[in-house]
Coordinates of C-alpha atoms in Angstrom, one line a residue:
M1 CA 4.2 14.6 38.7
R2 CA 3.5 11.4 40.6
A3 CA 3.1 8.3 38.5
L4 CA 2.9 4.5 38.9
Q5 CA 5.8 3.4 36.7
V6 CA 6.7 -0.2 35.8
S7 CA 10.5 -0.4 35.3
E8 CA 10.9 -4.2 35.5
L9 CA 8.5 -7.1 34.8
L10 CA 8.6 -9.0 38.1
P11 CA 6.2 -11.2 40.2
G12 CA 4.2 -9.4 42.9
H13 CA 4.4 -6.1 41.0
A14 CA 7.9 -5.8 42.5
G15 CA 9.0 -3.9 39.4
A16 CA 6.4 -1.2 39.8
G17 CA 6.5 1.8 42.1
L18 CA 5.6 5.5 42.5
V19 CA 8.0 7.9 40.9
D20 CA 8.3 11.6 40.3
M21 CA 8.7 12.3 36.6
P22 CA 8.4 15.3 34.4
V23 CA 5.0 16.4 33.1
S24 CA 4.9 15.6 29.3
V25 CA 4.2 18.2 26.7
P26 CA 1.5 17.2 24.2
G27 CA 2.6 16.9 20.6
P28 CA 0.6 17.5 17.5
G29 CA -2.8 16.0 17.8
E30 CA -2.4 15.2 21.5
V31 CA -4.1 16.4 24.6
R32 CA -2.7 16.5 28.2
V33 CA -5.2 15.6 30.8
R34 CA -5.1 16.3 34.6
V35 CA -6.2 12.9 35.9
R36 CA -8.9 13.0 38.6
A37 CA -9.4 9.2 38.8
A38 CA -8.0 6.1 37.1
A39 CA -9.6 2.7 37.2
V40 CA -7.8 -0.5 38.1
N41 CA -8.3 -3.4 35.7
F42 CA -6.9 -6.9 35.7
P43 CA -4.8 -6.1 32.6
D44 CA -3.0 -3.5 34.6
L45 CA -1.9 -6.1 37.1
L46 CA -0.9 -8.6 34.4
M47 CA 1.2 -6.0 32.5
T48 CA 3.4 -5.4 35.6
R49 CA 4.4 -9.0 35.2
G50 CA 4.6 -9.2 31.4
E51 CA 1.6 -11.6 31.4
Y52 CA -0.7 -9.6 29.2
Q53 CA -0.9 -9.7 25.4
L54 CA 0.1 -6.0 25.3
K55 CA 3.7 -5.5 26.4
P56 CA 4.6 -1.8 26.4
P57 CA 8.3 -1.0 26.2
L58 CA 9.9 -0.4 29.6
P59 CA 9.5 1.8 31.5
F60 CA 5.8 2.6 31.2
V61 CA 3.1 4.1 33.4
S62 CA 0.2 1.7 34.3
G63 CA -3.5 2.5 33.7
L64 CA -6.0 1.8 30.9
E65 CA -8.7 4.3 31.6
F66 CA -9.2 7.6 33.4
A67 CA -11.4 10.6 33.9
G68 CA -10.1 14.2 34.2
E69 CA -9.8 17.7 32.8
V70 CA -8.1 18.9 29.7
D71 CA -5.0 20.7 30.8
A72 CA -3.1 21.5 27.5
L73 CA -3.6 21.1 23.8
G74 CA -1.0 20.1 21.2
A75 CA -0.8 21.7 17.8
G76 CA -3.8 21.0 15.5
V77 CA -6.2 19.8 18.2
E78 CA -9.8 20.9 17.6
G79 CA -13.0 20.2 19.5
W80 CA -11.4 20.4 23.0
Q81 CA -10.7 23.3 25.3
V82 CA -8.7 23.6 28.5
G83 CA -11.0 22.7 31.4
D84 CA -13.2 20.3 29.5
A85 CA -14.2 17.2 31.6
V86 CA -13.3 14.1 29.7
V87 CA -12.9 10.3 29.9
G88 CA -10.6 8.2 27.9
G89 CA -7.8 5.8 27.8
N90 CA -4.7 4.8 25.8
R91 CA -4.0 1.2 26.9
F92 CA -1.5 2.5 29.5
G93 CA -0.4 5.7 31.1
A94 CA -3.5 6.6 33.2
M95 CA -2.2 6.1 36.7
A96 CA -0.4 9.5 37.0
E97 CA -1.3 13.0 37.8
Y98 CA -1.2 13.9 34.1
C99 CA -1.3 11.8 31.0
V100 CA -0.9 12.7 27.3
V101 CA -3.2 10.9 24.8
P102 CA -4.3 11.4 21.2
A103 CA -7.2 13.7 21.0
A104 CA -9.2 10.9 19.4
A105 CA -8.9 8.8 22.6
L106 CA -11.0 11.3 24.6
R107 CA -14.7 11.9 24.9
A108 CA -16.8 14.1 27.0
K109 CA -17.5 12.9 30.6
P110 CA -21.2 12.1 31.1
A111 CA -22.4 14.8 33.5
A112 CA -24.5 12.3 35.4
L113 CA -21.3 10.5 36.6
S114 CA -18.8 11.5 39.3
W115 CA -15.1 11.5 38.5
D116 CA -14.7 8.1 40.1
E117 CA -17.7 6.6 38.3
A118 CA -16.6 8.1 35.0
A119 CA -13.2 6.5 35.3
A120 CA -14.9 3.1 36.1
Y121 CA -17.3 2.7 33.2
P122 CA -15.6 3.0 29.8
V123 CA -13.8 -0.4 29.6
A124 CA -16.3 -2.5 31.5
Y125 CA -19.4 -1.2 29.8
L126 CA -17.8 -1.2 26.3
T127 CA -17.0 -4.9 26.8
A128 CA -20.5 -5.6 28.0
Y129 CA -22.0 -3.7 25.1
V130 CA -19.9 -5.5 22.4
A131 CA -20.6 -8.8 24.1
L132 CA -24.4 -8.4 24.5
V133 CA -25.3 -6.3 21.5
R134 CA -22.7 -7.0 18.8
C135 CA -21.8 -10.6 19.6
A136 CA -24.9 -12.1 21.2
R137 CA -27.5 -9.8 19.6
V138 CA -29.5 -10.2 22.8
E139 CA -33.3 -9.7 22.6
P140 CA -35.6 -8.4 25.2
G141 CA -37.0 -11.2 27.3
E142 CA -34.1 -13.6 26.7
W143 CA -32.3 -15.2 29.7
V144 CA -28.8 -13.9 30.2
L145 CA -26.5 -15.7 32.7
V146 CA -23.6 -13.6 33.9
H147 CA -20.7 -15.4 35.6
G148 CA -18.3 -13.4 37.7
A149 CA -21.2 -10.9 38.2
A150 CA -19.6 -9.0 41.0
G151 CA -16.5 -8.1 39.0
G152 CA -16.1 -4.8 37.1
V153 CA -17.1 -6.2 33.7
G154 CA -19.6 -8.7 35.1
L155 CA -21.5 -6.1 37.1
A156 CA -21.5 -3.8 34.1
T157 CA -23.0 -6.7 32.1
V158 CA -25.7 -7.3 34.6
D159 CA -26.6 -3.6 34.6
L160 CA -26.6 -3.3 30.8
A161 CA -28.5 -6.6 30.2
K162 CA -31.3 -5.2 32.5
A163 CA -31.3 -2.0 30.6
L164 CA -31.7 -4.0 27.3
G165 CA -34.7 -5.8 28.6
A166 CA -33.2 -9.2 29.2
R167 CA -34.0 -11.5 32.1
V168 CA -30.8 -11.7 34.1
I169 CA -29.3 -14.4 36.2
A170 CA -26.3 -13.1 38.1
A171 CA -23.8 -15.7 39.4
A172 CA -21.3 -15.0 42.2
G173 CA -19.3 -17.0 44.6
S174 CA -20.0 -15.4 48.0
A175 CA -23.2 -14.4 49.8
D176 CA -21.9 -10.9 50.4
K177 CA -21.3 -10.4 46.7
R178 CA -24.7 -11.8 45.8
A179 CA -26.4 -9.5 48.3
A180 CA -24.5 -6.5 46.8
I181 CA -25.5 -7.4 43.2
A182 CA -29.1 -7.7 44.2
R183 CA -29.0 -4.4 46.0
L184 CA -27.3 -2.5 43.1
H185 CA -29.1 -3.8 40.0
A186 CA -31.9 -6.2 41.1
P187 CA -31.4 -8.9 38.5
D188 CA -34.2 -11.5 38.0
A189 CA -32.2 -14.0 40.0
V190 CA -28.9 -14.1 41.9
I191 CA -27.3 -17.5 42.3
D192 CA -24.3 -19.2 43.7
G193 CA -21.8 -19.6 40.8
G194 CA -20.2 -22.7 42.3
P195 CA -20.5 -26.2 41.0
G196 CA -24.1 -27.3 40.4
F197 CA -25.2 -23.9 39.0
R198 CA -26.5 -25.6 35.9
E199 CA -29.4 -27.1 37.8
R200 CA -30.3 -23.7 39.3
V201 CA -30.2 -22.1 35.8
K202 CA -32.4 -24.8 34.3
A203 CA -34.9 -24.4 37.1
L204 CA -35.1 -20.7 36.6
T205 CA -35.5 -21.0 32.8
G206 CA -38.2 -23.7 32.8
G207 CA -35.6 -26.3 31.7
A208 CA -34.7 -24.5 28.5
G209 CA -31.4 -23.0 29.8
A210 CA -29.9 -19.6 29.3
D211 CA -30.1 -18.0 25.9
V212 CA -26.8 -16.0 26.5
I213 CA -24.0 -16.9 28.9
F214 CA -21.3 -14.4 29.7
D215 CA -18.2 -16.2 30.9
P216 CA -15.1 -14.3 32.0
V217 CA -14.1 -17.3 34.2
G218 CA -13.4 -20.2 31.9
G219 CA -12.3 -23.6 33.3
D220 CA -15.0 -25.6 35.1
V221 CA -17.5 -22.7 34.8
F222 CA -17.3 -22.9 31.0
D223 CA -17.6 -26.7 31.1
E224 CA -20.7 -26.6 33.2
S225 CA -22.2 -23.7 31.1
T226 CA -22.3 -25.9 28.1
R227 CA -24.8 -28.0 30.1
C228 CA -27.2 -25.2 30.8
I229 CA -27.3 -23.2 27.5
A230 CA -30.5 -23.1 25.5
F231 CA -30.8 -24.4 21.9
G232 CA -29.6 -21.5 19.7
G233 CA -27.8 -20.0 22.6
R234 CA -24.6 -17.9 22.6
L235 CA -21.8 -18.7 25.0
L236 CA -19.6 -15.6 25.2
V237 CA -15.9 -16.2 26.0
I238 CA -14.6 -13.1 27.8
G239 CA -11.5 -14.4 29.6
F240 CA -10.1 -17.1 31.8
A241 CA -10.0 -15.7 35.4
S242 CA -9.9 -19.3 36.7
G243 CA -6.6 -19.9 35.1
R244 CA -7.6 -22.8 32.9
I245 CA -8.5 -22.4 29.2
P246 CA -11.3 -24.9 28.6
E247 CA -11.9 -27.0 25.5
V248 CA -15.2 -28.1 24.0
S249 CA -16.0 -31.1 21.8
V250 CA -17.7 -29.7 18.8
N251 CA -20.4 -32.3 18.9
M252 CA -21.9 -30.4 21.8
P253 CA -22.5 -27.1 19.9
L254 CA -23.8 -29.2 17.1
I255 CA -26.3 -31.2 19.1
K256 CA -27.4 -28.4 21.3
G257 CA -27.3 -25.8 18.5
F258 CA -25.3 -23.2 20.4
A259 CA -22.4 -20.9 19.4
V260 CA -19.2 -20.2 21.2
V261 CA -18.3 -16.6 20.5
G262 CA -15.0 -14.8 21.5
V263 CA -15.4 -11.2 22.7
R264 CA -12.6 -8.6 22.3
A265 CA -14.2 -5.2 22.6
G266 CA -11.1 -3.1 21.9
E267 CA -10.1 -5.2 18.9
Y268 CA -13.7 -5.1 17.6
G269 CA -13.5 -1.3 17.5
R270 CA -10.1 -1.3 15.8
R271 CA -11.3 -3.8 13.1
F272 CA -14.6 -1.9 12.6
P273 CA -14.0 1.7 13.4
D274 CA -17.5 3.0 12.5
R275 CA -19.2 0.3 14.6
G276 CA -16.7 1.0 17.4
A277 CA -17.7 4.6 17.4
E278 CA -21.3 3.6 17.5
N279 CA -20.6 1.3 20.5
I280 CA -18.9 4.1 22.5
A281 CA -21.7 6.6 21.6
A282 CA -24.3 4.1 22.8
I283 CA -22.8 3.5 26.3
D284 CA -22.1 7.2 26.7
A285 CA -25.8 8.0 25.9
L286 CA -26.9 5.4 28.4
A287 CA -24.6 6.8 31.1
A288 CA -25.6 10.4 30.4
A289 CA -29.3 9.4 30.8
G290 CA -28.6 7.6 34.1
T291 CA -29.8 4.3 32.5
I292 CA -26.5 2.6 33.5
R293 CA -24.3 3.5 36.4
P294 CA -21.0 1.9 37.4
H295 CA -20.4 0.9 41.0
V296 CA -17.1 2.1 42.7
H297 CA -16.1 -0.4 45.3
A298 CA -13.3 1.8 46.6
A299 CA -11.5 5.0 45.7
L300 CA -7.9 5.1 46.9
D301 CA -5.1 7.6 46.8
L302 CA -2.5 6.7 44.1
A303 CA 0.0 6.0 46.9
D304 CA -2.2 3.1 48.0
W305 CA -2.1 1.4 44.6
R306 CA -0.8 -1.9 46.1
E307 CA -3.9 -2.2 48.2
G308 CA -6.1 -1.5 45.2
F309 CA -4.2 -4.2 43.2
A310 CA -4.5 -6.6 46.1
M311 CA -8.3 -6.1 46.3
L312 CA -8.6 -7.4 42.8
E313 CA -6.3 -10.3 43.5
R314 CA -8.2 -11.3 46.6
R315 CA -11.4 -11.3 44.4
E316 CA -13.2 -9.1 47.0
V317 CA -14.2 -6.2 44.7
V318 CA -17.8 -5.5 43.7
G319 CA -17.6 -3.3 40.7
K320 CA -14.4 -1.3 40.2
V321 CA -11.5 0.2 42.3
V322 CA -10.2 3.6 41.3
L323 CA -7.0 5.4 42.2
K324 CA -6.9 9.2 42.7
P325 CA -3.6 10.8 41.7

């Protein structure tokens, strides 16, 4: 089978490449899936350089999430049959024609989604759900400011926040991205996420500021966000795409009465398995009903993985890129 394998941790993904490798046989409790589409996420890029917190032993196959069909069952597997349409992930291994994962890592593909859409939604929408529902406890009518709103996780958060009844301000850096966000999900406002956004947010919220701020950017964006968050607000820390990890003087949360909350969706599910299962069931139900729908920016052949990675690095993607093995 074809697979995108990382054999060395090198800059520029130089240690990664397509290889032909044997198709693995599922062991007890495992399922082999014929992958129809695998999403590209920033952790995939970082892992090729050894810059992500998860460092699989070399060599490994890239890819966090996929959609496909059950191809073979290991001993003791119940609840799945060959041919079942599934989505899933196992932190790596998805960017291949076949992958073997624990049966518990799979769930039924929502019928409302295409293969490409199904591969694109699990990680992004789970992060958005844990952030908005579990961490921020967002209420209908609250103002939610989403930074990096054109990215895979950001766009999912805009979509989900609208579905939850929040008033959404989507922030993005380019006019083209802002137009795409407005067309896809019609948030209450779409603004330039560059310096000075705090004044735009205050104007939109009648001077009160945003009740919830979703920040995958960090750096200067985080700093300015502390200036436009409402009293009692929740500033959600998702990541540091800007490259700078910011700091905050604790007198600011004290005086303005806001909380800074870290969001790790996968770890949340591992720490609280019952709630983790509830989170997954919730986004699956929303997807099955057509209430949420991921946007696929591009679907490329696995052989074009470098272009898919480059699209993310150039910050040109609206939604998600998927690779088709």
